[in-house]
PDB file of C-alpha atoms and ligand atoms in Angstrom:
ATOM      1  CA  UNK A 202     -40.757-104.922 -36.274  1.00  0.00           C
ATOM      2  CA  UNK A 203     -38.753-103.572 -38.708  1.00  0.00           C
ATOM      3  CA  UNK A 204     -34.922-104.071 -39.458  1.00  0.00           C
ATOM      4  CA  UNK A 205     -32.884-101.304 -41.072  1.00  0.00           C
ATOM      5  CA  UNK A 206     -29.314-100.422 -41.173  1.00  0.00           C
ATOM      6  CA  UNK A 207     -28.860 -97.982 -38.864  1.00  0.00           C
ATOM      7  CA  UNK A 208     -29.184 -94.070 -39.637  1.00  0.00           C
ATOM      8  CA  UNK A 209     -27.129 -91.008 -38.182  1.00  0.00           C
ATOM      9  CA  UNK A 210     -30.283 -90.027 -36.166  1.00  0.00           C
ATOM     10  CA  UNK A 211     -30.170 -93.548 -34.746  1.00  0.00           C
ATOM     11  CA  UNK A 212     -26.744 -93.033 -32.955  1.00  0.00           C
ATOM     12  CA  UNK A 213     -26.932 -91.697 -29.607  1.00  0.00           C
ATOM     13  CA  UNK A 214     -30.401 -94.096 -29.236  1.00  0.00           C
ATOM     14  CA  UNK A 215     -27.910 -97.047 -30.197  1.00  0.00           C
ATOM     15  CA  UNK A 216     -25.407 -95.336 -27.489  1.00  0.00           C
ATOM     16  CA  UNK A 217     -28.145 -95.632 -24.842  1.00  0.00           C
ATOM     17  CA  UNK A 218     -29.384 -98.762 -25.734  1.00  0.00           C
ATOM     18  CA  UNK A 219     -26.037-100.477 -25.938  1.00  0.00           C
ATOM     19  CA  UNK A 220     -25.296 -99.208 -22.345  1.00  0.00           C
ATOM     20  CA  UNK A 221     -28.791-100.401 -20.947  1.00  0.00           C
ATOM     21  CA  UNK A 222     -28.600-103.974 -22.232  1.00  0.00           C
ATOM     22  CA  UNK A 223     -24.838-104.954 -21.146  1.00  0.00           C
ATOM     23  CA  UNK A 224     -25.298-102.781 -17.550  1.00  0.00           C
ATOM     24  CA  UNK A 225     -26.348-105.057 -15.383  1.00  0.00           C
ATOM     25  CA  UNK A 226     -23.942-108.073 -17.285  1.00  0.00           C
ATOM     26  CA  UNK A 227     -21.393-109.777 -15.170  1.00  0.00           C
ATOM     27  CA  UNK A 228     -18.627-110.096 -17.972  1.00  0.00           C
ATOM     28  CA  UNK A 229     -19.203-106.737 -19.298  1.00  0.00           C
ATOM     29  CA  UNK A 230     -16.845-103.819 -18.377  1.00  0.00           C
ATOM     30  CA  UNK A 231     -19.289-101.580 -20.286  1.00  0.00           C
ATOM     31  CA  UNK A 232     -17.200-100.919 -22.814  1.00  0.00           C
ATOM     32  CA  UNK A 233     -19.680-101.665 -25.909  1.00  0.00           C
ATOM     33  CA  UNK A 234     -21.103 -98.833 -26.459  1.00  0.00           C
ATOM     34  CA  UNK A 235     -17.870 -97.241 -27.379  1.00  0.00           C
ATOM     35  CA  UNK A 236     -16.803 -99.820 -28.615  1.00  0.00           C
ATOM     36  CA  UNK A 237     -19.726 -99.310 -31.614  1.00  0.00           C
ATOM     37  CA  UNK A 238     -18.636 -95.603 -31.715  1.00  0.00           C
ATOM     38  CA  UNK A 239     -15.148 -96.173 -32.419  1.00  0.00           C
ATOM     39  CA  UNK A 240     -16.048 -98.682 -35.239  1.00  0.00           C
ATOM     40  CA  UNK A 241     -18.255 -96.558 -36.628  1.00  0.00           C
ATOM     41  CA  UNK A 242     -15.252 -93.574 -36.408  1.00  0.00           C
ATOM     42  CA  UNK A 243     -12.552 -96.227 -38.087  1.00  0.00           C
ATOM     43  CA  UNK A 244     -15.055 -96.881 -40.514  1.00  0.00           C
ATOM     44  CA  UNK A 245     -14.993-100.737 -39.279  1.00  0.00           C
ATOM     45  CA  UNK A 246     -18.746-100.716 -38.786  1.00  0.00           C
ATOM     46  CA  UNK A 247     -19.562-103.207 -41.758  1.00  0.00           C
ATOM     47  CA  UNK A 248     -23.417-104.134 -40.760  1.00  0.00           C
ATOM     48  CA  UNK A 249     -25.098-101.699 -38.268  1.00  0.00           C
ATOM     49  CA  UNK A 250     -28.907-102.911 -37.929  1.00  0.00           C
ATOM     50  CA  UNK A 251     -31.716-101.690 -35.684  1.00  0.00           C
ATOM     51  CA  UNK A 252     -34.631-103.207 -34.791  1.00  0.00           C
ATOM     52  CA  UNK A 253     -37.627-100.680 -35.280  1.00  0.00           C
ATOM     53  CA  UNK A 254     -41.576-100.964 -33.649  1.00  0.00           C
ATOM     54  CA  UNK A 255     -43.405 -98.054 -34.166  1.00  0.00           C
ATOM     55  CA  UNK A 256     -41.010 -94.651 -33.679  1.00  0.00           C
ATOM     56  CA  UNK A 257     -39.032 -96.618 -31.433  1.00  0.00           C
ATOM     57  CA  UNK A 258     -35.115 -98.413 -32.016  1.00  0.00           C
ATOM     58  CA  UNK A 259     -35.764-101.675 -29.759  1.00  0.00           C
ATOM     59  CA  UNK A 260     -32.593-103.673 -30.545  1.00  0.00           C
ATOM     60  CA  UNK A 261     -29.022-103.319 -32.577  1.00  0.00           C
ATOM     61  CA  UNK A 262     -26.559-105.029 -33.775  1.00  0.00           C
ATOM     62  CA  UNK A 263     -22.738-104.830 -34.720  1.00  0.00           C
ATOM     63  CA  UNK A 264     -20.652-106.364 -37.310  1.00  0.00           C
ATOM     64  CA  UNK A 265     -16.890-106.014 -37.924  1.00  0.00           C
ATOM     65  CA  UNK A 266     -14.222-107.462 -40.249  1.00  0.00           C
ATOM     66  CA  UNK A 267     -11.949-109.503 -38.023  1.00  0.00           C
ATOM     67  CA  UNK A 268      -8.326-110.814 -38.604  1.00  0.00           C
ATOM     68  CA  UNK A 269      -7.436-114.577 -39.131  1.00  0.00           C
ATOM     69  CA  UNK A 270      -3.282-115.245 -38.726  1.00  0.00           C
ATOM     70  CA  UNK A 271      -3.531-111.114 -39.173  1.00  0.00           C
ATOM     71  CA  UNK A 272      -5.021-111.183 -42.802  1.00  0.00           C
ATOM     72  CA  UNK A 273      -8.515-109.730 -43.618  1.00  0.00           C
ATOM     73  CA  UNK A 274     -10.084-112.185 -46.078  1.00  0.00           C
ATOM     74  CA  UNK A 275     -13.828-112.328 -45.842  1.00  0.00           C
ATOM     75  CA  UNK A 276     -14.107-113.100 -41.888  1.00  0.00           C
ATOM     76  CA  UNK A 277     -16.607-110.781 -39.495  1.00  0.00           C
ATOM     77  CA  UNK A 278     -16.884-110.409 -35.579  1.00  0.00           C
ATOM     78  CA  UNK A 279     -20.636-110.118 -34.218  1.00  0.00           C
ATOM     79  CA  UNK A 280     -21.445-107.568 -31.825  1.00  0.00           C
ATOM     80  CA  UNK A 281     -21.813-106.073 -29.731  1.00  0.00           C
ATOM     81  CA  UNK A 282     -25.289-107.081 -29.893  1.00  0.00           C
ATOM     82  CA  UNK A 283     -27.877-105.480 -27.658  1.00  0.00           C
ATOM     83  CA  UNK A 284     -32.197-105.341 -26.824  1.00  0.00           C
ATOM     84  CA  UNK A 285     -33.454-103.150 -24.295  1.00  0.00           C
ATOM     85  CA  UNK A 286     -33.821-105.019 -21.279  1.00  0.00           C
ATOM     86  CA  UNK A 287     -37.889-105.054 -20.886  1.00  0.00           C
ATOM     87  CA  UNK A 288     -38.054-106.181 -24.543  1.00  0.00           C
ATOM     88  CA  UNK A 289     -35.314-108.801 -24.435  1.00  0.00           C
ATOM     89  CA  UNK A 290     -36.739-112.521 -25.045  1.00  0.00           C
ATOM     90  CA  UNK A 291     -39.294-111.500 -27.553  1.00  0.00           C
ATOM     91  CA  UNK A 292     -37.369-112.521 -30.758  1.00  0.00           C
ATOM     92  CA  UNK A 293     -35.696-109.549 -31.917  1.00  0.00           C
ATOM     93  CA  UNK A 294     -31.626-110.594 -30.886  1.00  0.00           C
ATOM     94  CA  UNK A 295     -32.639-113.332 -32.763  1.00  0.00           C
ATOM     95  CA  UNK A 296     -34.172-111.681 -35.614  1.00  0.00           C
ATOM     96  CA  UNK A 297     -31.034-109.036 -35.831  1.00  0.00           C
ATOM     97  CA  UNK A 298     -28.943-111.839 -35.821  1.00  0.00           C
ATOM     98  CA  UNK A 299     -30.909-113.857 -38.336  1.00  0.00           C
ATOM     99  CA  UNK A 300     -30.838-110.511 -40.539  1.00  0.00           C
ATOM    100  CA  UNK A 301     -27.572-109.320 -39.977  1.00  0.00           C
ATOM    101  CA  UNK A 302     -25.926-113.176 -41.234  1.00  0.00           C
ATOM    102  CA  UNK A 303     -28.317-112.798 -43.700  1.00  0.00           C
ATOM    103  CA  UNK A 304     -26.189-109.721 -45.099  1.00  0.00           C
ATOM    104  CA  UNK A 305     -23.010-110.605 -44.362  1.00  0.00           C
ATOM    105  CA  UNK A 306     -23.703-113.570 -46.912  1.00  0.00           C
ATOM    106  CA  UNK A 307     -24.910-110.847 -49.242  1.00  0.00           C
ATOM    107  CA  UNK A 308     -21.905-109.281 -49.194  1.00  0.00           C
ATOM    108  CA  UNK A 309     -19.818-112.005 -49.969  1.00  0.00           C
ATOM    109  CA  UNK A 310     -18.534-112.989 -46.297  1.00  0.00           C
ATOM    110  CA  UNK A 311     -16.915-116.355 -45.664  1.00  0.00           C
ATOM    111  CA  UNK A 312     -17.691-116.420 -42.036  1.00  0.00           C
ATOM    112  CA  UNK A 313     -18.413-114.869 -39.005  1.00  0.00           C
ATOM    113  CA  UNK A 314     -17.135-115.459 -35.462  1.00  0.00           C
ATOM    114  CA  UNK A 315     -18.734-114.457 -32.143  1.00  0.00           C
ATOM    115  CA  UNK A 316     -18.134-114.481 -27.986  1.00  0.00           C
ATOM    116  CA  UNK A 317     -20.869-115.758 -25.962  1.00  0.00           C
ATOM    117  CA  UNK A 318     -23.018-118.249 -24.855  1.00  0.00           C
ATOM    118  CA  UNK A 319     -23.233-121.549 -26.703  1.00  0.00           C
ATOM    119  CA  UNK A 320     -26.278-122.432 -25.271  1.00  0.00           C
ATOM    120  CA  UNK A 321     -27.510-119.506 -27.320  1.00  0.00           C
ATOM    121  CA  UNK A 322     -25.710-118.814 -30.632  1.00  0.00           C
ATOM    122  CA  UNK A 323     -25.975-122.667 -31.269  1.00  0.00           C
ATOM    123  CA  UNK A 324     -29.175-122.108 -32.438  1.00  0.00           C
ATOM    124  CA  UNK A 325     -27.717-119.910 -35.316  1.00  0.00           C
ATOM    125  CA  UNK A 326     -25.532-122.181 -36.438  1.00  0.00           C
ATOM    126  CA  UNK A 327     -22.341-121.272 -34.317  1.00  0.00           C
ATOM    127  CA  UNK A 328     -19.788-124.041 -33.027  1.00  0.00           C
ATOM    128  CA  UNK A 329     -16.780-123.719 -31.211  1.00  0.00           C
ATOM    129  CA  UNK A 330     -13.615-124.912 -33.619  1.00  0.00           C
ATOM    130  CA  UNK A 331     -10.492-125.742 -31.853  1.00  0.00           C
ATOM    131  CA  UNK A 332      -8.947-124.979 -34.904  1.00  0.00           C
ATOM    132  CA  UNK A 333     -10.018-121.565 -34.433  1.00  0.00           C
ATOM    133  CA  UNK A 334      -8.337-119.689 -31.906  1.00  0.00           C
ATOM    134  CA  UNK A 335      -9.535-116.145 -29.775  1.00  0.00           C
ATOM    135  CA  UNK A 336      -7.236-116.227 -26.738  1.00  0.00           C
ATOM    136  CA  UNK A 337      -8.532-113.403 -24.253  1.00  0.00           C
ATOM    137  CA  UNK A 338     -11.829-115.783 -23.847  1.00  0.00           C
ATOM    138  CA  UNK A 339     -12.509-118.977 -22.637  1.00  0.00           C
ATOM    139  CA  UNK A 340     -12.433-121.506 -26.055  1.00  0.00           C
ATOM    140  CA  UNK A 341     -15.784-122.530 -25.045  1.00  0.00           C
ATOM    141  CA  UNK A 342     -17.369-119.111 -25.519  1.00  0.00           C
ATOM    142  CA  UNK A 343     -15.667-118.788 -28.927  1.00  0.00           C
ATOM    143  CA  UNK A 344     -17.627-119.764 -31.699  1.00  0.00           C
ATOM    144  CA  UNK A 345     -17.710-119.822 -35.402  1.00  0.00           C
ATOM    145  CA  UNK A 346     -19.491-120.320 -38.698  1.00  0.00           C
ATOM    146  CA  UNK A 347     -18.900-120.608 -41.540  1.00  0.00           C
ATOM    147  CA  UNK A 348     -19.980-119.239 -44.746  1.00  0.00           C
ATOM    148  CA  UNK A 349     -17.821-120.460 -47.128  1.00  0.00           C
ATOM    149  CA  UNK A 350     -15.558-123.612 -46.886  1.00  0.00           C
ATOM    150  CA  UNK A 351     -12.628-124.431 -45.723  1.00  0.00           C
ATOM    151  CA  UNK A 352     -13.162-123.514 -42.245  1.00  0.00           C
ATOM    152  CA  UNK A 353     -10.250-121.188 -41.618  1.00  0.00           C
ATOM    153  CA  UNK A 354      -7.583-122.358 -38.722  1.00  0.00           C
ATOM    154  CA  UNK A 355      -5.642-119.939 -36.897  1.00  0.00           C
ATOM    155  CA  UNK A 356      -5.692-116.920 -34.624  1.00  0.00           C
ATOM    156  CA  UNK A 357      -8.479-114.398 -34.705  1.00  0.00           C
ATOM    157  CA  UNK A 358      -8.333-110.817 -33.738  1.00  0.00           C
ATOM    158  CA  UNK A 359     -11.055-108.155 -33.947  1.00  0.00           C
ATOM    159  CA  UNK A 360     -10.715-104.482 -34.608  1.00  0.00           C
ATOM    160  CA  UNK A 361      -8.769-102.114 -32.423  1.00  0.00           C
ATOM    161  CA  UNK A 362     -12.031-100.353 -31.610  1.00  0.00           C
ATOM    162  CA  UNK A 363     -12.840-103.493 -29.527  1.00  0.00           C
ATOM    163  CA  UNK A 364      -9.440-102.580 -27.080  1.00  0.00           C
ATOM    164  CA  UNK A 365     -10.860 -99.690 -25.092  1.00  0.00           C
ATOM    165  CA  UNK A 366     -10.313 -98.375 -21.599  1.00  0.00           C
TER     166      UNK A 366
HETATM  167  C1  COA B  67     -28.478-111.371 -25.960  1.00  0.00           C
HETATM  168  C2  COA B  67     -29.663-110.542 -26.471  1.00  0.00           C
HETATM  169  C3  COA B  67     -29.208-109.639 -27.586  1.00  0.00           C
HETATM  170  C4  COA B  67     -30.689-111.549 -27.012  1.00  0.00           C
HETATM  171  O1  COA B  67     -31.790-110.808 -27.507  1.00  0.00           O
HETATM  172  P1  COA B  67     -33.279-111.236 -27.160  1.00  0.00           P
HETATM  173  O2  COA B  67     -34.177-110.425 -27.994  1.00  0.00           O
HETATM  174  O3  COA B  67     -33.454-111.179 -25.686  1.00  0.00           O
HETATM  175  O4  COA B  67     -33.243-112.769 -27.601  1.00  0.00           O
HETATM  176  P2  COA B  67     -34.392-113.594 -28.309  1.00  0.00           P
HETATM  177  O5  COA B  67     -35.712-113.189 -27.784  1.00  0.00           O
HETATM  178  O6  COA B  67     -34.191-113.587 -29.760  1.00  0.00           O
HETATM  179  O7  COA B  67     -34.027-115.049 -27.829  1.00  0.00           O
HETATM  180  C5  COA B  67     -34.453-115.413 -26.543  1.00  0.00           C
HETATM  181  C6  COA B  67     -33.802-116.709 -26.205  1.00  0.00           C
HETATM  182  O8  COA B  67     -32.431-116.494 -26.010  1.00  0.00           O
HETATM  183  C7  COA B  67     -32.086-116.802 -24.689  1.00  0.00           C
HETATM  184  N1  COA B  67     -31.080-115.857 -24.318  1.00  0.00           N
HETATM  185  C8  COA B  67     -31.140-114.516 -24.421  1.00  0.00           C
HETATM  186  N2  COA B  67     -29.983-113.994 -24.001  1.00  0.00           N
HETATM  187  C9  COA B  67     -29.179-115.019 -23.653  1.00  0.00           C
HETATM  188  C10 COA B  67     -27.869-115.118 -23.146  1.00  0.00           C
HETATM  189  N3  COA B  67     -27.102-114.036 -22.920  1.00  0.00           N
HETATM  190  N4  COA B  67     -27.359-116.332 -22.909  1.00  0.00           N
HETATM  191  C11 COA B  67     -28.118-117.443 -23.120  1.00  0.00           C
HETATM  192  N5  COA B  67     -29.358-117.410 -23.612  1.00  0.00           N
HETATM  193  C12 COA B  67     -29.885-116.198 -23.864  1.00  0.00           C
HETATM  194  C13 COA B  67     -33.347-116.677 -23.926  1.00  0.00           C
HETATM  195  O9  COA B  67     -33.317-117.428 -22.737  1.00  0.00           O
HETATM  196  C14 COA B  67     -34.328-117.239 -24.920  1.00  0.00           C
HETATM  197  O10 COA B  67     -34.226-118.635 -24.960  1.00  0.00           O
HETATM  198  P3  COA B  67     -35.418-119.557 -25.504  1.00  0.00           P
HETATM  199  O11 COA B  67     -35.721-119.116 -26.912  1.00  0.00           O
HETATM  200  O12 COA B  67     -34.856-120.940 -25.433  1.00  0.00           O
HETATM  201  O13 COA B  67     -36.535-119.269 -24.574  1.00  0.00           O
HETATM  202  C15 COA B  67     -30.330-109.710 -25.358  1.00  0.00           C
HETATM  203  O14 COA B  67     -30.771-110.569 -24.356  1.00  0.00           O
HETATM  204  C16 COA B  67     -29.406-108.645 -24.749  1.00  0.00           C
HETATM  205  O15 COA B  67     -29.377-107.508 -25.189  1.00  0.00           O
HETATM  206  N6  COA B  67     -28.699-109.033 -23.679  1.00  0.00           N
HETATM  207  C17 COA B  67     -27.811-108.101 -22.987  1.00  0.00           C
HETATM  208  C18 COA B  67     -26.582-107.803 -23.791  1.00  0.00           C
HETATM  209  C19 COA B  67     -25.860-109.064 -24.210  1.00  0.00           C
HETATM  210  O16 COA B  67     -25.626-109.960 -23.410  1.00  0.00           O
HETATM  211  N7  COA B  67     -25.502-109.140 -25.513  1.00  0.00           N
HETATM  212  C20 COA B  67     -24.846-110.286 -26.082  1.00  0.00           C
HETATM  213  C21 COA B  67     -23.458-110.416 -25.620  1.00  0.00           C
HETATM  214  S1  COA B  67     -22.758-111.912 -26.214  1.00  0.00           S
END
């Protein structure tokens, strides 16, 4: 597989395949494929990967600068993140993810924050931080790490783009 930023050719495949993995996900309200369009629109779309095998876009994934105590300095939101469903547990959410950090350190990020499961994005690296607040979640599903220390403390917000319908 291949990893790539994403292309304008890629977008309505990223669309589809954004819908298809969160449609059958209990805490989704299907918002994330918009969601990706209107960060892309705002210009907010900081890292947009695809996986590639063969002709064929089997995975994506989002980042977006994020707010800490409403200042932009150096922090990123992950996601949406998203693998078709028949090809999900085959590696490539984790190799997006892997690659996507990967750049975000390139560019000179201090950190990156996420929502979802622990049991999961542990494996990355991610920890909850009390310190660290997201309130529309449940704490235990918020989770950061950090690039570049301190660890920030205070109250995250993610793009506007992330507050539709
Ligand atoms: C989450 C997602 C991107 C992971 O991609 P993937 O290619 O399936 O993941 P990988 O193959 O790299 O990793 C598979 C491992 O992650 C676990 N895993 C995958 N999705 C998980 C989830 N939502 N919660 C907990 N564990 C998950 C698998 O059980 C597997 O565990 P193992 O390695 O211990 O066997 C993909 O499953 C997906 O698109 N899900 C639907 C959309 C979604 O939930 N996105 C994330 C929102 S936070």
């Amino acid at each position: 597989m291949e990893l790539r930023t994403e292309r304008k050719e890629d977008i309505e495949t990223i669309r589809q395949l954004t819908n298809a993995a969160f449609k059958d996900m209990p805490f989704s309200n299907q918002t994330e494929a918009a969601i990706v369009d209107a960060l892309r629109y705002h210009d907010a779309l900081t890292i947009s990967l695809v996986g590639v095998d063969g002709d064929n876009i089997v995975g994506h994934i989002a980042f977006s600068p994020v707010t800490i105590n409403n200042l932009e300095d150096g922090w990123y939101g992950l996601g949406p993140v998203s693998v078709w469903p028949d090809r999900q547990k085959q590696g490539i959410g984790s190799a997006l993810i892997r690659e996507g950090l990967q750049k975000l350190k390139d560019l000179g990020a201090k950190g990156c924050v996420l929502l979802g499961d622990p049991n999961y994005y542990s494996r990355f690296g991610f920890e909850c931080d009390p310190e660290l607040k997201y309130t529309d979640a449940p704490a235990e599903y918020f989770q950061r790490l950090v690039f570049i220390t301190p660890a920030p403390k205070g109250a995250v917000k993610y793009h506007s783009a992330f507050e539709q319908g």
